[in-house]
Coordinates of N, CA and C in Angstrom, one line a residue:
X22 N 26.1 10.5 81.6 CA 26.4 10.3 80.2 C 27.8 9.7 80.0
X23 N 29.2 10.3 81.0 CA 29.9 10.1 80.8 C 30.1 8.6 81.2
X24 N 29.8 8.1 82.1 CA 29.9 6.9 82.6 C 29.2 5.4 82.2
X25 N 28.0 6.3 81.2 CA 27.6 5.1 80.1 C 28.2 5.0 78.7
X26 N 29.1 6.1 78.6 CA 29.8 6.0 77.3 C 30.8 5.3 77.5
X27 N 31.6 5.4 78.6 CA 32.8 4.3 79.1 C 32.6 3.0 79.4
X28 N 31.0 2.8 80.0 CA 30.8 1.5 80.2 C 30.6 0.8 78.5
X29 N 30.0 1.4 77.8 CA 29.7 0.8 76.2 C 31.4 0.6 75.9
X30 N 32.1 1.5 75.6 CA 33.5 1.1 75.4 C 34.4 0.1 76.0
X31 N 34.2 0.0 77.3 CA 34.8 -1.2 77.8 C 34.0 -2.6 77.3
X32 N 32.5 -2.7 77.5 CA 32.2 -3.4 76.8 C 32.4 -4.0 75.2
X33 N 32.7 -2.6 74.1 CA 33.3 -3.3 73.0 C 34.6 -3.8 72.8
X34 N 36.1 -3.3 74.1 CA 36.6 -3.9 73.7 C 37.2 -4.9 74.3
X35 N 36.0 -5.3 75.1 CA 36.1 -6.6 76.1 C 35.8 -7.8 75.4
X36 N 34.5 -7.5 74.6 CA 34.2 -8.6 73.8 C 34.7 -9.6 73.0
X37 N 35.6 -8.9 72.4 CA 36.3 -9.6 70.9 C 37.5 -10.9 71.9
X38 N 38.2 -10.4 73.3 CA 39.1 -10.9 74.3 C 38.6 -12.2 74.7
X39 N 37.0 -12.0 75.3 CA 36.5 -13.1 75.7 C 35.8 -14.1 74.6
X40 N 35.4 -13.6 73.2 CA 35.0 -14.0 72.4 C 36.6 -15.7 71.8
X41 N 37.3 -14.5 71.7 CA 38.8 -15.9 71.1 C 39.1 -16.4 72.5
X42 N 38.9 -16.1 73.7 CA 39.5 -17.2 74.3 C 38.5 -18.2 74.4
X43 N 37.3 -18.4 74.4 CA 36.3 -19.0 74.4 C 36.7 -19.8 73.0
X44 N 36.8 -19.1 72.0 CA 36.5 -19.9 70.7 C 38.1 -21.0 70.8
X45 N 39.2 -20.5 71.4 CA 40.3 -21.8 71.5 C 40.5 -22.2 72.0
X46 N 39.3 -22.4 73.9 CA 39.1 -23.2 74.4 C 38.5 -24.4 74.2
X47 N 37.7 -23.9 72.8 CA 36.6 -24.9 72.5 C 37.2 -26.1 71.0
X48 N 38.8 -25.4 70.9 CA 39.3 -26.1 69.8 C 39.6 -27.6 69.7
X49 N 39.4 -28.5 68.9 CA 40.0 -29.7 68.6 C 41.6 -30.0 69.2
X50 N 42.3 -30.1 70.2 CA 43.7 -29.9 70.0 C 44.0 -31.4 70.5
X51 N 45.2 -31.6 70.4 CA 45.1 -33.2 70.3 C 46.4 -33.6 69.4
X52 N 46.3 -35.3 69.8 CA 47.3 -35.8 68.8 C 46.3 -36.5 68.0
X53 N 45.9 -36.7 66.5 CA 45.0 -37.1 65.6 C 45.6 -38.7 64.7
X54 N 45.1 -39.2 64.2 CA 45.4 -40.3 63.1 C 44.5 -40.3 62.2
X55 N 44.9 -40.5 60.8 CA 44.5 -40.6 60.1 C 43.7 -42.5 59.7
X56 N 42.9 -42.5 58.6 CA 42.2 -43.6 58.5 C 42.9 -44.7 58.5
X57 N 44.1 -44.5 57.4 CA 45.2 -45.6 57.7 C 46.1 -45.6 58.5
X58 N 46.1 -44.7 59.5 CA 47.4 -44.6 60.4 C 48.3 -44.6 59.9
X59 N 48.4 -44.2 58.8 CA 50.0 -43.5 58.2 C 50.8 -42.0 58.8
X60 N 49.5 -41.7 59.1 CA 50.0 -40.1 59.6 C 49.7 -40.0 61.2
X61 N 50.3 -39.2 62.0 CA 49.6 -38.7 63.1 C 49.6 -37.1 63.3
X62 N 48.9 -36.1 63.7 CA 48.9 -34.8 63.6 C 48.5 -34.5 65.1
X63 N 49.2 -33.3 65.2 CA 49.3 -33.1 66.6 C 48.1 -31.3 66.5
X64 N 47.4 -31.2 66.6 CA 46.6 -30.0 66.4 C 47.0 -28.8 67.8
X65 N 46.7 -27.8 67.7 CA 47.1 -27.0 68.6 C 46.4 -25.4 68.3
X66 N 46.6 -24.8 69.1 CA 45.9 -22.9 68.6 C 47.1 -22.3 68.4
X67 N 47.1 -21.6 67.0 CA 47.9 -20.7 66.9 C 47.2 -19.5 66.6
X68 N 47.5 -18.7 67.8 CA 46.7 -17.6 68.1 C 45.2 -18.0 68.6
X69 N 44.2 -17.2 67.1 CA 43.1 -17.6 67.5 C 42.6 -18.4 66.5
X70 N 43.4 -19.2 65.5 CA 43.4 -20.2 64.6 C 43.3 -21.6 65.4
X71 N 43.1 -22.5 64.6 CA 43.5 -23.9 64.8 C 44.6 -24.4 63.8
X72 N 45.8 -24.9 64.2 CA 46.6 -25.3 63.4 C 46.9 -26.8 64.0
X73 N 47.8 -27.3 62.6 CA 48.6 -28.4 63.5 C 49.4 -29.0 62.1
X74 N 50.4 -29.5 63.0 CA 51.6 -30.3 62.2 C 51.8 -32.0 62.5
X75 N 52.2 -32.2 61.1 CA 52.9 -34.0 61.4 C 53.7 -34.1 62.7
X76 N 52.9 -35.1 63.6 CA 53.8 -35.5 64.4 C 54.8 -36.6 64.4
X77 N 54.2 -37.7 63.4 CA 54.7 -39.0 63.1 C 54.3 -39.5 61.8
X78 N 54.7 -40.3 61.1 CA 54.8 -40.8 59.8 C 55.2 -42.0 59.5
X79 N 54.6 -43.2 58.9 CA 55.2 -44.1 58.6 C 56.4 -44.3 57.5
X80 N 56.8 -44.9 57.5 CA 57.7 -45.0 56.1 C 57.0 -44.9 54.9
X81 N 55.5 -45.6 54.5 CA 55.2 -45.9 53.6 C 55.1 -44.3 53.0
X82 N 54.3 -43.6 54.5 CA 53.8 -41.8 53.9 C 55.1 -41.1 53.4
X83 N 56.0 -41.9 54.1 CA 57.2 -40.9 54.0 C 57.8 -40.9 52.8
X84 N 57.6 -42.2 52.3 CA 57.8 -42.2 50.5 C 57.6 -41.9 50.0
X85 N 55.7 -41.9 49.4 CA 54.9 -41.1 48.8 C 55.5 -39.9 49.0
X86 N 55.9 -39.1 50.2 CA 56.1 -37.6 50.1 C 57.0 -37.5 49.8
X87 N 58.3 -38.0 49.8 CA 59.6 -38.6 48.7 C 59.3 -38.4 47.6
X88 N 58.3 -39.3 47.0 CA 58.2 -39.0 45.7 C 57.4 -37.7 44.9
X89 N 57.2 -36.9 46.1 CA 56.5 -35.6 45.5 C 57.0 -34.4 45.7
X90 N 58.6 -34.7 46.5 CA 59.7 -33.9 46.4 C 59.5 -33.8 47.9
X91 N 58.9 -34.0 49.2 CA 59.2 -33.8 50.1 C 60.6 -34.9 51.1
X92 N 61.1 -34.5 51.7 CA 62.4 -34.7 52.1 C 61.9 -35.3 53.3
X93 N 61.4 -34.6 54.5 CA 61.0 -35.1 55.7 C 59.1 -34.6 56.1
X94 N 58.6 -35.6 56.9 CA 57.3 -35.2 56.8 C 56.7 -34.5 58.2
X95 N 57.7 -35.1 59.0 CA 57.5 -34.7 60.4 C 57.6 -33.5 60.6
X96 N 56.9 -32.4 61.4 CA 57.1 -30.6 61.4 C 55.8 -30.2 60.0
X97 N 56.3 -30.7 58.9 CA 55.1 -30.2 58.1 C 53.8 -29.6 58.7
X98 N 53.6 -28.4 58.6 CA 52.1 -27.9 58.9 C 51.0 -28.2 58.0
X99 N 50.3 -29.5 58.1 CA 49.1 -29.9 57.2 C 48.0 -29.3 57.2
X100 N 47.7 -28.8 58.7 CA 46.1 -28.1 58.8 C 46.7 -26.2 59.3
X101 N 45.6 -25.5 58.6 CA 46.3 -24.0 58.6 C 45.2 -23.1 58.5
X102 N 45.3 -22.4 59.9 CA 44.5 -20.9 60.1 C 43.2 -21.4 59.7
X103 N 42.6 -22.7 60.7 CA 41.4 -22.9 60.9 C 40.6 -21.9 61.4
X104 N 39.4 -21.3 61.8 CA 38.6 -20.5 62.3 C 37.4 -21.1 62.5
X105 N 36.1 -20.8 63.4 CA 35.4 -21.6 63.7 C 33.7 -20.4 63.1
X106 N 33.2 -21.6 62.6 CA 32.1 -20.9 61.3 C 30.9 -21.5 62.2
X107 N 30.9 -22.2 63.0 CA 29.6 -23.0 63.7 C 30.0 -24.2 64.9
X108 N 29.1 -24.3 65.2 CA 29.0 -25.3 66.3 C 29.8 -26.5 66.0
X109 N 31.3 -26.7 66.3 CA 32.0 -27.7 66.2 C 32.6 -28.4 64.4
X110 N 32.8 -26.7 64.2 CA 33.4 -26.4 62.6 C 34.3 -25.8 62.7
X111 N 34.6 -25.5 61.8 CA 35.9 -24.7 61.7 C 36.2 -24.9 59.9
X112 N 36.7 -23.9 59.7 CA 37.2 -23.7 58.0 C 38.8 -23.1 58.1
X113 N 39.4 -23.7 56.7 CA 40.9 -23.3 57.0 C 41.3 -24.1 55.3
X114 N 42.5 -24.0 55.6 CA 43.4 -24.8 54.7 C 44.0 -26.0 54.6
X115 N 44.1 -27.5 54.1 CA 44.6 -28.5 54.6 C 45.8 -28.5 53.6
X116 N 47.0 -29.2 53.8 CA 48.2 -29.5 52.5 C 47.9 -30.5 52.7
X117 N 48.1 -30.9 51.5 CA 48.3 -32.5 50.8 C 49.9 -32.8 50.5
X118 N 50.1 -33.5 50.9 CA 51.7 -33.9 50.9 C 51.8 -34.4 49.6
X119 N 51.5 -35.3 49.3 CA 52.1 -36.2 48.4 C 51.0 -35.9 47.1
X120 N 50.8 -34.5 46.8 CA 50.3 -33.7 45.8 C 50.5 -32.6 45.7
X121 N 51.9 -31.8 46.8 CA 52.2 -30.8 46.7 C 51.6 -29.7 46.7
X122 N 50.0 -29.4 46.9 CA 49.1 -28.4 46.9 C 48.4 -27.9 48.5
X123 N 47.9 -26.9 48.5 CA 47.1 -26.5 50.0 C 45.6 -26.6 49.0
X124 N 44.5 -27.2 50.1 CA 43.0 -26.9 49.4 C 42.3 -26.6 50.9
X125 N 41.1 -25.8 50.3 CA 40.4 -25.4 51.8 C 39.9 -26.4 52.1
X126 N 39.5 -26.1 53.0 CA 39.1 -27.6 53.9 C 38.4 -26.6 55.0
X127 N 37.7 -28.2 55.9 CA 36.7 -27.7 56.7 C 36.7 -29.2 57.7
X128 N 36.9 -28.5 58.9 CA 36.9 -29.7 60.4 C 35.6 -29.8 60.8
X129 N 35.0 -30.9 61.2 CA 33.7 -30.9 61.9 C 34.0 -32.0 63.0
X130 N 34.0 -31.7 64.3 CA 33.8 -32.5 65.3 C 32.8 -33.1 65.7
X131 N 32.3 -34.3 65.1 CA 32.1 -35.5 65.6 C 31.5 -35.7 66.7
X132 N 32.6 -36.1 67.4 CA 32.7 -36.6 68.6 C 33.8 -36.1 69.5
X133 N 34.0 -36.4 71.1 CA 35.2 -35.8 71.6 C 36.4 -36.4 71.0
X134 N 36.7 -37.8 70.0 CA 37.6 -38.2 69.9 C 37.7 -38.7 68.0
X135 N 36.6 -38.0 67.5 CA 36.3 -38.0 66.0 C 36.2 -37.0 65.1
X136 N 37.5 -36.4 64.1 CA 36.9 -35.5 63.9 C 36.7 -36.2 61.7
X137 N 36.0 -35.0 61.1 CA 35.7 -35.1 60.0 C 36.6 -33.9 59.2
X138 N 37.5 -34.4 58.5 CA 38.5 -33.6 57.5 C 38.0 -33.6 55.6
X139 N 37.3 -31.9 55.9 CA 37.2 -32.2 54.3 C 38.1 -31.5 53.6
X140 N 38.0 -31.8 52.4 CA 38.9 -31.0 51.2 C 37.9 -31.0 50.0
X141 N 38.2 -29.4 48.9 CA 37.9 -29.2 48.6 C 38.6 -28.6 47.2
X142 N 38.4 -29.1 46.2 CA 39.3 -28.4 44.9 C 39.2 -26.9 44.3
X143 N 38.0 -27.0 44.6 CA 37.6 -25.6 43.8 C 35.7 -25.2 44.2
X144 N 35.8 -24.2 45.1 CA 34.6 -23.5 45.2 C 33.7 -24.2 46.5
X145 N 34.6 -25.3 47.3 CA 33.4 -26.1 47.7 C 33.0 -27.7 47.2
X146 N 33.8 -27.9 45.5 CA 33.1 -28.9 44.9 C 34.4 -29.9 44.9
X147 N 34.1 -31.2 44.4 CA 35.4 -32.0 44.2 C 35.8 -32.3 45.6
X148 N 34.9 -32.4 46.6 CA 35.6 -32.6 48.0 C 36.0 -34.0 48.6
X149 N 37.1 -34.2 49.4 CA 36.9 -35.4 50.0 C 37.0 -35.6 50.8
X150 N 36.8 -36.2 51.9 CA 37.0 -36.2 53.7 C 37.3 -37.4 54.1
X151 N 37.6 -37.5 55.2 CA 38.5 -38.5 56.1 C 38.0 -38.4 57.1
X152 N 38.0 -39.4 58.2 CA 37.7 -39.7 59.7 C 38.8 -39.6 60.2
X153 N 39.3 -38.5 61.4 CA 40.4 -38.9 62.2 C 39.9 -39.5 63.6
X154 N 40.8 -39.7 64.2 CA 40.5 -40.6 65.5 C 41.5 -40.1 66.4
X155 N 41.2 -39.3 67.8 CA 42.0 -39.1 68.2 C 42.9 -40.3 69.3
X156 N 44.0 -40.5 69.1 CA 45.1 -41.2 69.7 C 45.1 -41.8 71.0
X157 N 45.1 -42.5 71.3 CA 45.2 -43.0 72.4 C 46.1 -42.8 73.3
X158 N 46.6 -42.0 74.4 CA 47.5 -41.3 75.2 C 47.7 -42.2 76.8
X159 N 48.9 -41.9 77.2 CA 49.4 -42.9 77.9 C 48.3 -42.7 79.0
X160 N 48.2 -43.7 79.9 CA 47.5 -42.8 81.8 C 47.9 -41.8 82.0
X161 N 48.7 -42.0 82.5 CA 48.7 -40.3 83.0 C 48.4 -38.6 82.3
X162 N 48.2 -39.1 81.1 CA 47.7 -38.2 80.3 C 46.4 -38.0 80.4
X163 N 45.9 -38.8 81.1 CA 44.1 -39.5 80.7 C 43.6 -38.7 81.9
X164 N 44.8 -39.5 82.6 CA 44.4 -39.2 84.3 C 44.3 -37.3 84.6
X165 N 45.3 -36.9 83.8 CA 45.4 -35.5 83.7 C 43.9 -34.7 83.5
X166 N 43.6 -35.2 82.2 CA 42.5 -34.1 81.6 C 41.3 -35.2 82.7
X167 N 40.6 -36.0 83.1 CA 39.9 -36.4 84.5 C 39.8 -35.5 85.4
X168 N 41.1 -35.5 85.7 CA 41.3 -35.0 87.3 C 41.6 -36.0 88.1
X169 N 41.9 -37.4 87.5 CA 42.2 -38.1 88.5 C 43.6 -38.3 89.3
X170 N 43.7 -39.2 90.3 CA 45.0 -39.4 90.9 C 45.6 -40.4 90.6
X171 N 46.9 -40.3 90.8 CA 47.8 -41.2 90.1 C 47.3 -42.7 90.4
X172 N 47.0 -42.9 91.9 CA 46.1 -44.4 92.2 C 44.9 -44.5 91.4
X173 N 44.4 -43.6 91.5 CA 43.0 -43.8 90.8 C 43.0 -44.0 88.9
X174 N 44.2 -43.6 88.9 CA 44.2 -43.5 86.6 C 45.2 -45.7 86.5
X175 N 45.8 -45.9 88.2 CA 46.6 -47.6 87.6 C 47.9 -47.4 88.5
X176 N 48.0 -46.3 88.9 CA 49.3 -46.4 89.6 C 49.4 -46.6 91.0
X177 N 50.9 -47.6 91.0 CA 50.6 -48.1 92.9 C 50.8 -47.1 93.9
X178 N 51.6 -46.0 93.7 CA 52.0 -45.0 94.7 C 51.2 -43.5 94.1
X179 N 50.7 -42.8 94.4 CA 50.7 -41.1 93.8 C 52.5 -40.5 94.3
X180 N 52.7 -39.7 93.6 CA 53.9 -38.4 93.5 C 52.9 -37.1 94.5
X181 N 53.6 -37.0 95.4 CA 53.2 -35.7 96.2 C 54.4 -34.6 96.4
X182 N 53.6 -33.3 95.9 CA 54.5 -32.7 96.0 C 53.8 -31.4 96.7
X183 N 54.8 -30.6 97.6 CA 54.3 -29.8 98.6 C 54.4 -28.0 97.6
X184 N 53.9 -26.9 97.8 CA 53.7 -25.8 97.4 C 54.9 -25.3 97.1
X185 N 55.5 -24.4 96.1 CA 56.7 -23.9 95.8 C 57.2 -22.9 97.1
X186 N 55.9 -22.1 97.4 CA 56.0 -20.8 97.7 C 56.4 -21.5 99.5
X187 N 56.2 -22.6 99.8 CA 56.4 -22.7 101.1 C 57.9 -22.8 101.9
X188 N 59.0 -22.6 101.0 CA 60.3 -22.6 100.9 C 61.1 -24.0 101.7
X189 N 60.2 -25.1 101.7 CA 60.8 -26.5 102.0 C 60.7 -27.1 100.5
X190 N 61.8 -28.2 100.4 CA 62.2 -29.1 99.7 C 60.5 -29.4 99.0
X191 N 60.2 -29.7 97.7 CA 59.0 -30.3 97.0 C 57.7 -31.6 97.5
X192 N 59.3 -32.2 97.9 CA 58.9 -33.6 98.4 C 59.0 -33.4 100.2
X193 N 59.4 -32.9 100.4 CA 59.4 -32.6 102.3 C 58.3 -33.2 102.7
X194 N 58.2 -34.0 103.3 CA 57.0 -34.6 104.3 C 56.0 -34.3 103.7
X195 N 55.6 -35.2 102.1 CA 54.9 -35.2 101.4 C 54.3 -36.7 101.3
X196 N 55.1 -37.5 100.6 CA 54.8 -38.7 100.8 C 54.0 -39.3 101.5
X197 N 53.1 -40.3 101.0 CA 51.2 -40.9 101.6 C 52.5 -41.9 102.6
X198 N 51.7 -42.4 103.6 CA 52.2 -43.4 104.5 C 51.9 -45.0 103.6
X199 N 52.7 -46.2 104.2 CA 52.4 -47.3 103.1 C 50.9 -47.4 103.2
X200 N 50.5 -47.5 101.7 CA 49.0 -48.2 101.7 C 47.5 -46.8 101.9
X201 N 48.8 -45.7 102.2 CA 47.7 -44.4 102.3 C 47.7 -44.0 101.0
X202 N 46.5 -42.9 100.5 CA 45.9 -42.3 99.7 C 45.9 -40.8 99.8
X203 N 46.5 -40.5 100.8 CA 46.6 -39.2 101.2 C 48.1 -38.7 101.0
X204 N 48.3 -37.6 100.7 CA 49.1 -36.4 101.0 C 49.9 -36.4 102.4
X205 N 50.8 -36.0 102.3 CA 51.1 -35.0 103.4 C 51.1 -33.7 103.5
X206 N 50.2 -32.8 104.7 CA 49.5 -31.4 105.0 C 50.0 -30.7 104.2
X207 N 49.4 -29.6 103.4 CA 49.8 -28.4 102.3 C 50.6 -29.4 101.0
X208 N 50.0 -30.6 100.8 CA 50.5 -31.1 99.4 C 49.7 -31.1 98.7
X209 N 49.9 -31.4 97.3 CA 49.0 -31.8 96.6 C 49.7 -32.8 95.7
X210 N 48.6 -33.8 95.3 CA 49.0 -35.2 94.4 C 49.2 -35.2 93.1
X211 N 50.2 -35.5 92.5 CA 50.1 -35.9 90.6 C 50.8 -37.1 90.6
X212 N 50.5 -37.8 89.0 CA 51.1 -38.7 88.8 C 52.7 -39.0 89.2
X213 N 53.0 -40.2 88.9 CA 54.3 -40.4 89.6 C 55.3 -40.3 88.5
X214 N 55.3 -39.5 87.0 CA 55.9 -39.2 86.4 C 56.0 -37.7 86.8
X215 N 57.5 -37.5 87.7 CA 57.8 -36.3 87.9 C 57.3 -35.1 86.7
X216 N 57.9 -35.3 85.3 CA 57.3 -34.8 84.4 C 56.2 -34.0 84.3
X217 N 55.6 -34.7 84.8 CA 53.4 -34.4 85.0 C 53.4 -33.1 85.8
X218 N 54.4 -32.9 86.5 CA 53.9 -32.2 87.5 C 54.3 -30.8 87.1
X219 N 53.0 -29.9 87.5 CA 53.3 -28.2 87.0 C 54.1 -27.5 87.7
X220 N 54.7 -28.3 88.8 CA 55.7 -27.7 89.8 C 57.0 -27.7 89.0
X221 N 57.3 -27.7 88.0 CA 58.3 -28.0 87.5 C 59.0 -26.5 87.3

């Protein structure tokens, strides 16, 4: 008895753990654009929400929100403590900049690179929505979420770098020979934007 009562308890409070990491694995995150590309939004999990903030702004947005007492638009948090209600949903709060108000809103993903942004005045009704499109990202960014190699995403050389824990230099007899595709022994390959690399 004792050892089914502990197994039930581990079980309840296992669930809820694997339940949110699942649900922000499965979030929209991204850099986004709006229909006129006035705006770009960078989405992200905060906690076990979806949020995200202005990343970029045109002048023109930047005006409009000038004119509605906003100063700067960049950092603004637009989308707030989304939660996810169904298969590639989510409900939350959107701000309107250059109307000074928050309305609830509701994300529906589309596509891997489409999402649907509604707003809502009151109850549900009065709503209006937008297509975002998510941004186009350099190679090596592309090449990243792939899995591909630096040759294989456009680039003429891959970056090889050897294991931290092996106490030689990163680059130590890493480097592919001219015209190779390979590593040198206990390396492994990333783009040739030092940056890229999680060995950092």
């Amino acid at each position: 008895m004792t050892l089914r009562l502990l197994t039930l308890m581990l079980a309840l409070v296992a669930t809820p753990v694997f339940a949110g990491t699942t649900a922000t694995r499965d979030m929209p995150i991204g850099l986004w654009q709006n229909p006129k590309g006035t705006l770009r939004v960078r989405t992200m999990a905060c906690g076990d929400a979806l949020c995200g903030a202005i990343a970029a702004a045109t002048p023109v947005a930047e005006a409009d929100a000038r004119d509605a007492g906003i100063d700067k638009l960049v950092g603004i948090e637009l989308l707030k403590d989304y939660r996810k209600i169904g298969l590639d949903r989510w409900a939350g709060t959107v701000y309107v900049p250059d109307m000074g108000h928050s309305f609830s809103s509701r994300i529906q993903r589309l596509a891997p690179d489409t999402l649907k942004i509604s707003g809502c005045l009151i109850g549900g009704f009065l709503c209006k929505s937008q297509i975002w499109k998510r941004v186009s990202t350099p190679r090596r960014d592309r090449a990243r979420r792939s899995g591909c190699s630096g040759i294989a995403a456009g680039w003429s050389r891959p970056r090889c770098w050897r294991s931290r824990f092996s106490g030689l230099p990163r680059s130590a007899g890493c480097s592919p020979r001219s015209g190779s595709r390979k590593c040198g022994p206990h390396c492994t390959r990333y783009p040739t934007d030092r940056s890229a690399s999680p060995l950092r």
